[in-house]
Coordinates of C-alpha atoms and ligand atoms in Angstrom, one line a residue:
M9 CA 144.3 108.7 90.8
E10 CA 142.3 106.1 88.8
P11 CA 139.3 107.6 87.0
L12 CA 136.1 107.5 89.2
K13 CA 134.4 105.0 86.8
E14 CA 137.3 102.5 87.2
Q15 CA 137.0 102.7 91.0
I16 CA 133.5 101.4 91.0
N17 CA 133.2 97.8 92.3
P18 CA 130.9 96.1 89.7
A19 CA 130.0 93.4 92.3
R20 CA 128.4 96.1 94.5
L21 CA 126.6 98.1 91.9
P22 CA 123.1 99.3 93.0
K23 CA 120.6 97.4 90.9
H24 CA 118.2 100.3 91.1
I25 CA 119.0 104.1 91.3
A26 CA 116.3 106.7 91.7
I27 CA 117.0 110.4 91.1
I28 CA 115.1 113.6 92.0
M29 CA 116.3 115.8 89.2
D30 CA 116.1 119.2 90.8
G31 CA 117.5 122.7 90.3
N32 CA 116.6 123.5 86.6
G33 CA 114.9 126.7 87.5
R34 CA 117.7 128.0 89.7
W35 CA 120.3 127.0 87.1
A36 CA 118.4 129.1 84.5
K37 CA 117.9 132.0 86.8
G38 CA 121.7 132.0 87.5
Q39 CA 122.2 132.8 83.8
G40 CA 119.4 135.4 83.6
Q41 CA 117.2 133.0 81.6
D42 CA 113.7 131.8 82.2
R43 CA 112.9 128.5 83.9
L44 CA 112.2 126.6 80.7
F45 CA 115.8 127.2 79.5
G46 CA 116.9 125.2 82.6
H47 CA 114.5 122.4 81.7
Y48 CA 115.9 122.2 78.1
H49 CA 119.4 121.9 79.5
G50 CA 118.3 119.3 82.0
V51 CA 117.6 116.9 79.1
Q52 CA 121.3 116.5 78.4
S53 CA 121.8 115.4 82.0
V54 CA 119.1 112.8 81.5
R55 CA 120.9 111.5 78.5
N56 CA 124.3 111.4 80.3
V57 CA 123.0 109.7 83.3
T58 CA 120.9 107.1 81.4
E59 CA 123.9 106.3 79.2
A60 CA 126.2 106.0 82.2
C61 CA 123.8 103.6 83.9
A62 CA 123.4 101.5 80.7
E63 CA 127.2 101.3 80.4
L64 CA 127.8 100.3 84.0
G65 CA 125.0 97.7 83.9
V66 CA 122.6 99.3 86.4
E67 CA 119.3 97.4 85.9
Y68 CA 116.8 100.1 86.9
L69 CA 116.9 103.9 86.8
T70 CA 113.9 105.9 88.0
L71 CA 113.8 109.6 87.2
Y72 CA 111.4 112.0 88.9
A73 CA 110.6 114.3 86.1
F74 CA 107.2 115.8 87.1
S75 CA 105.3 115.5 90.4
T76 CA 101.5 115.7 90.9
E77 CA 102.2 119.0 92.8
N78 CA 104.1 120.4 89.8
W79 CA 100.7 120.8 88.0
E80 CA 100.3 123.8 90.2
R81 CA 103.2 125.7 88.5
P82 CA 102.5 128.6 86.1
P83 CA 100.6 127.3 83.0
D84 CA 103.4 128.4 80.7
E85 CA 106.0 126.3 82.5
V86 CA 103.7 123.3 82.6
S87 CA 102.9 123.4 78.9
G88 CA 106.6 124.1 78.0
L89 CA 107.6 121.0 80.1
M90 CA 104.9 118.8 78.3
E91 CA 106.2 119.9 74.9
L92 CA 109.7 119.3 75.9
L93 CA 108.7 115.8 77.1
V94 CA 107.0 114.9 73.8
D95 CA 109.9 116.2 71.7
T96 CA 112.5 114.5 73.8
I97 CA 110.8 111.1 73.8
Q98 CA 110.2 111.2 70.1
K99 CA 113.8 112.1 69.4
E100 CA 115.3 109.6 71.8
V101 CA 113.5 106.4 70.9
P102 CA 116.2 105.3 68.4
T103 CA 118.9 105.9 71.0
L104 CA 116.9 103.9 73.6
H105 CA 116.8 101.1 71.1
K106 CA 120.5 101.3 70.2
N107 CA 121.3 101.0 73.9
N108 CA 118.8 98.2 74.5
I109 CA 116.9 100.4 77.0
R110 CA 113.3 99.7 77.9
L111 CA 111.1 102.7 78.8
H112 CA 108.4 102.6 81.6
V113 CA 106.2 105.4 83.0
I114 CA 104.8 105.6 86.6
G115 CA 102.3 108.2 87.7
K116 CA 98.8 109.6 87.3
T117 CA 99.3 109.7 83.5
E118 CA 95.6 110.3 82.8
M119 CA 96.4 114.0 83.8
L120 CA 98.9 114.3 80.9
P121 CA 97.9 115.9 77.6
E122 CA 96.5 113.4 75.0
K123 CA 99.5 113.9 72.7
T124 CA 101.9 113.2 75.5
I125 CA 100.0 110.0 76.5
S126 CA 100.1 108.7 72.9
V127 CA 103.8 109.5 72.3
L128 CA 104.7 107.8 75.6
G129 CA 102.5 104.8 74.8
D130 CA 104.2 104.3 71.5
A131 CA 107.7 104.6 73.0
I132 CA 106.8 102.1 75.8
R133 CA 105.5 99.6 73.2
E134 CA 108.4 100.1 70.8
T135 CA 111.0 99.5 73.5
A136 CA 109.1 96.7 75.3
S137 CA 111.3 93.9 74.1
N138 CA 114.6 95.6 75.0
S139 CA 116.4 93.7 77.8
G140 CA 119.0 96.1 79.1
L141 CA 118.4 99.1 81.4
N142 CA 114.9 99.7 82.6
L143 CA 114.3 103.5 82.4
I144 CA 111.4 104.4 84.6
M145 CA 110.0 108.0 84.2
A146 CA 108.0 109.2 87.1
L147 CA 105.6 111.6 85.4
S148 CA 102.7 113.2 87.2
Y149 CA 103.8 111.0 90.0
S150 CA 103.5 111.3 93.8
S151 CA 103.9 108.7 96.4
R152 CA 100.7 109.7 98.3
W153 CA 98.7 109.5 95.0
E154 CA 100.2 106.0 94.4
M155 CA 99.4 104.7 97.8
G156 CA 95.9 106.2 97.8
E157 CA 95.3 104.5 94.4
A158 CA 96.6 101.2 95.7
A159 CA 94.2 101.4 98.6
R160 CA 91.3 102.1 96.2
Q161 CA 92.3 99.2 93.9
I162 CA 92.5 96.8 96.9
G163 CA 89.1 97.9 98.0
L164 CA 87.7 97.3 94.6
A165 CA 89.3 93.8 94.4
V166 CA 87.8 92.9 97.9
K167 CA 84.4 94.2 96.8
A168 CA 84.5 92.2 93.6
G169 CA 85.3 89.1 95.7
K170 CA 88.7 88.7 94.0
L171 CA 90.8 89.4 97.1
D172 CA 90.3 88.0 100.6
P173 CA 91.0 90.9 103.0
E174 CA 92.5 88.4 105.5
T175 CA 95.4 87.9 103.0
I176 CA 96.3 91.6 102.8
D177 CA 99.9 92.0 104.0
Q178 CA 103.0 93.9 102.8
E179 CA 103.6 91.6 99.9
C180 CA 100.0 91.9 98.7
F181 CA 100.1 95.7 99.1
Q182 CA 103.3 96.0 97.1
K183 CA 101.5 94.3 94.1
Y184 CA 99.1 97.2 93.9
L185 CA 101.8 99.9 93.7
C186 CA 102.8 101.1 90.2
T187 CA 106.3 100.0 90.9
R188 CA 105.2 96.4 91.5
N189 CA 107.5 95.1 88.7
F190 CA 110.6 96.8 90.0
P191 CA 112.9 96.1 93.0
D192 CA 113.2 98.9 95.6
P193 CA 115.8 101.5 94.8
E194 CA 119.0 101.0 96.7
L195 CA 120.4 104.5 96.0
M196 CA 118.4 107.7 95.9
I197 CA 120.1 110.9 94.6
R198 CA 118.7 114.4 94.9
T199 CA 120.4 117.3 93.2
S200 CA 120.3 121.0 93.9
G201 CA 121.0 120.9 97.7
E202 CA 117.5 120.3 98.9
H203 CA 117.4 117.7 101.6
R204 CA 113.9 116.3 101.2
I205 CA 111.9 113.6 99.5
S206 CA 109.1 115.7 98.0
N207 CA 106.6 112.9 97.8
F208 CA 108.8 110.5 95.8
L209 CA 108.7 106.7 96.4
L210 CA 108.0 107.0 100.1
Y211 CA 107.3 103.3 100.5
Q212 CA 110.0 102.0 98.2
L213 CA 112.8 104.1 99.7
A214 CA 112.4 102.5 103.2
Y215 CA 116.0 101.2 103.1
A216 CA 117.5 103.2 100.3
E217 CA 120.8 105.0 100.8
L218 CA 120.3 108.7 100.3
F219 CA 122.8 110.9 98.5
F220 CA 122.4 114.7 98.4
T221 CA 124.5 116.9 96.2
P222 CA 124.4 120.7 95.7
V223 CA 125.0 120.3 92.0
L224 CA 122.1 121.6 90.0
W225 CA 120.5 119.1 87.6
P226 CA 121.7 120.7 84.3
D227 CA 125.2 120.5 85.6
F228 CA 125.0 116.9 86.7
Q229 CA 127.4 114.8 84.7
K230 CA 128.4 111.1 84.5
E231 CA 131.2 111.9 87.0
N232 CA 128.7 113.1 89.5
L233 CA 126.8 109.8 89.2
Y234 CA 130.0 107.8 89.7
E235 CA 130.7 109.9 92.8
A236 CA 127.3 109.0 94.2
I237 CA 127.8 105.3 93.4
L238 CA 131.3 105.3 95.0
D239 CA 129.8 106.9 98.1
F240 CA 127.0 104.2 98.2
Q241 CA 129.7 101.5 98.1
T242 CA 131.2 102.8 101.3
R243 CA 128.0 102.5 103.2
E244 CA 127.2 99.6 105.6
R245 CA 123.7 98.6 104.9
R246 CA 122.4 96.9 108.1
F247 CA 118.7 96.6 107.5
G248 CA 118.1 96.7 111.3
K249 CA 120.7 94.1 112.1
T250 CA 124.0 94.7 114.0
S251 CA 127.3 95.2 112.2
E252 CA 128.6 91.9 113.6
Q253 CA 125.6 90.0 112.2
L254 CA 126.5 91.1 108.7
G255 CA 129.8 89.1 108.7
Ligands
IPE418 C1 113.3 120.3 88.6 O1 113.8 121.6 88.6 C2 112.4 119.9 87.4 C3 111.0 119.8 87.8 C4 110.5 119.9 89.0 C5 110.1 119.7 86.7 P1 112.9 122.8 89.2 O2 112.1 123.3 88.1 O3 112.2 122.3 90.4 O4 114.1 123.8 89.6 P2 114.2 124.7 90.9 O5 114.1 123.7 92.0 O6 113.1 125.7 90.9 O7 115.6 125.3 90.8
IPE419 C1 110.6 117.5 93.0 O1 111.1 118.8 92.8 C2 109.9 117.0 91.8 C3 110.8 116.8 90.6 C4 112.1 116.9 90.6 C5 110.1 116.3 89.5 P1 110.3 120.1 93.2 O2 111.2 121.2 92.9 O3 108.9 120.1 92.7 O4 110.2 119.9 94.8 P2 110.1 121.0 96.0 O5 108.9 121.8 95.7 O6 111.4 121.8 96.0 O7 110.0 120.1 97.3
MG420 MG1 112.8 122.3 92.4

């Protein structure tokens, strides 16, 4: 059998892959360790998947790293995750550069600790001229927050006389989402065997192909990503049309 990577058809590569990185806690528990141990090991999976996407020529990779609901977790886990985030970003900037990767962040970032905000801001600025893979970290993100925020911004623009309410349509609405500069994901992967969306990109996933795997995030390797892409390439994407219409 040809290696999985070689079986991928480069002409049908998803432009944008989104991943719900789930199962760190269960992975750690399985080894009798605390949840943070799982988060630490999850970082290697982030590296592997990012590198694999850059090598394949995927243009956008969105990683769900922390939801607005995750703020409700025990304070030790939240602060441990924030420290891990700062450390990882600081360490990885040279690698992002080397691989021509541009970092973006989406989410209610004002809720993040000051240090995290400043480290992220630096990394975003430093990688802004890279032209390869766009790595989008969803941090303190939830889709309902994003849509509520878009509605608020639209209301403010109308009030200020900058937006005619008669012109509000899907195209206009999309411009107020924090994903306005990115195409919709074509493939969404969730690890850890959970079959749900957990408030992730509800609007943008309208026509995404969904791939669920029981693999826990710290065990997720490049091969698992190739498997998801190969599965994606077998799907017939009809967008409401009939099979015959697709030709
Ligand atoms: C995903 O792993 C990482 C975050 C949500 C930050 P979890 O921490 O949700 O791990 P499980 O689902 O409890 O195993
Ligand atoms: C979703 O995972 C959020 C991230 C992976 C960042 P959760 O573990 O928080 O989701 P639920 O609670 O199982 O739905
Ligand atoms: Mg989870």
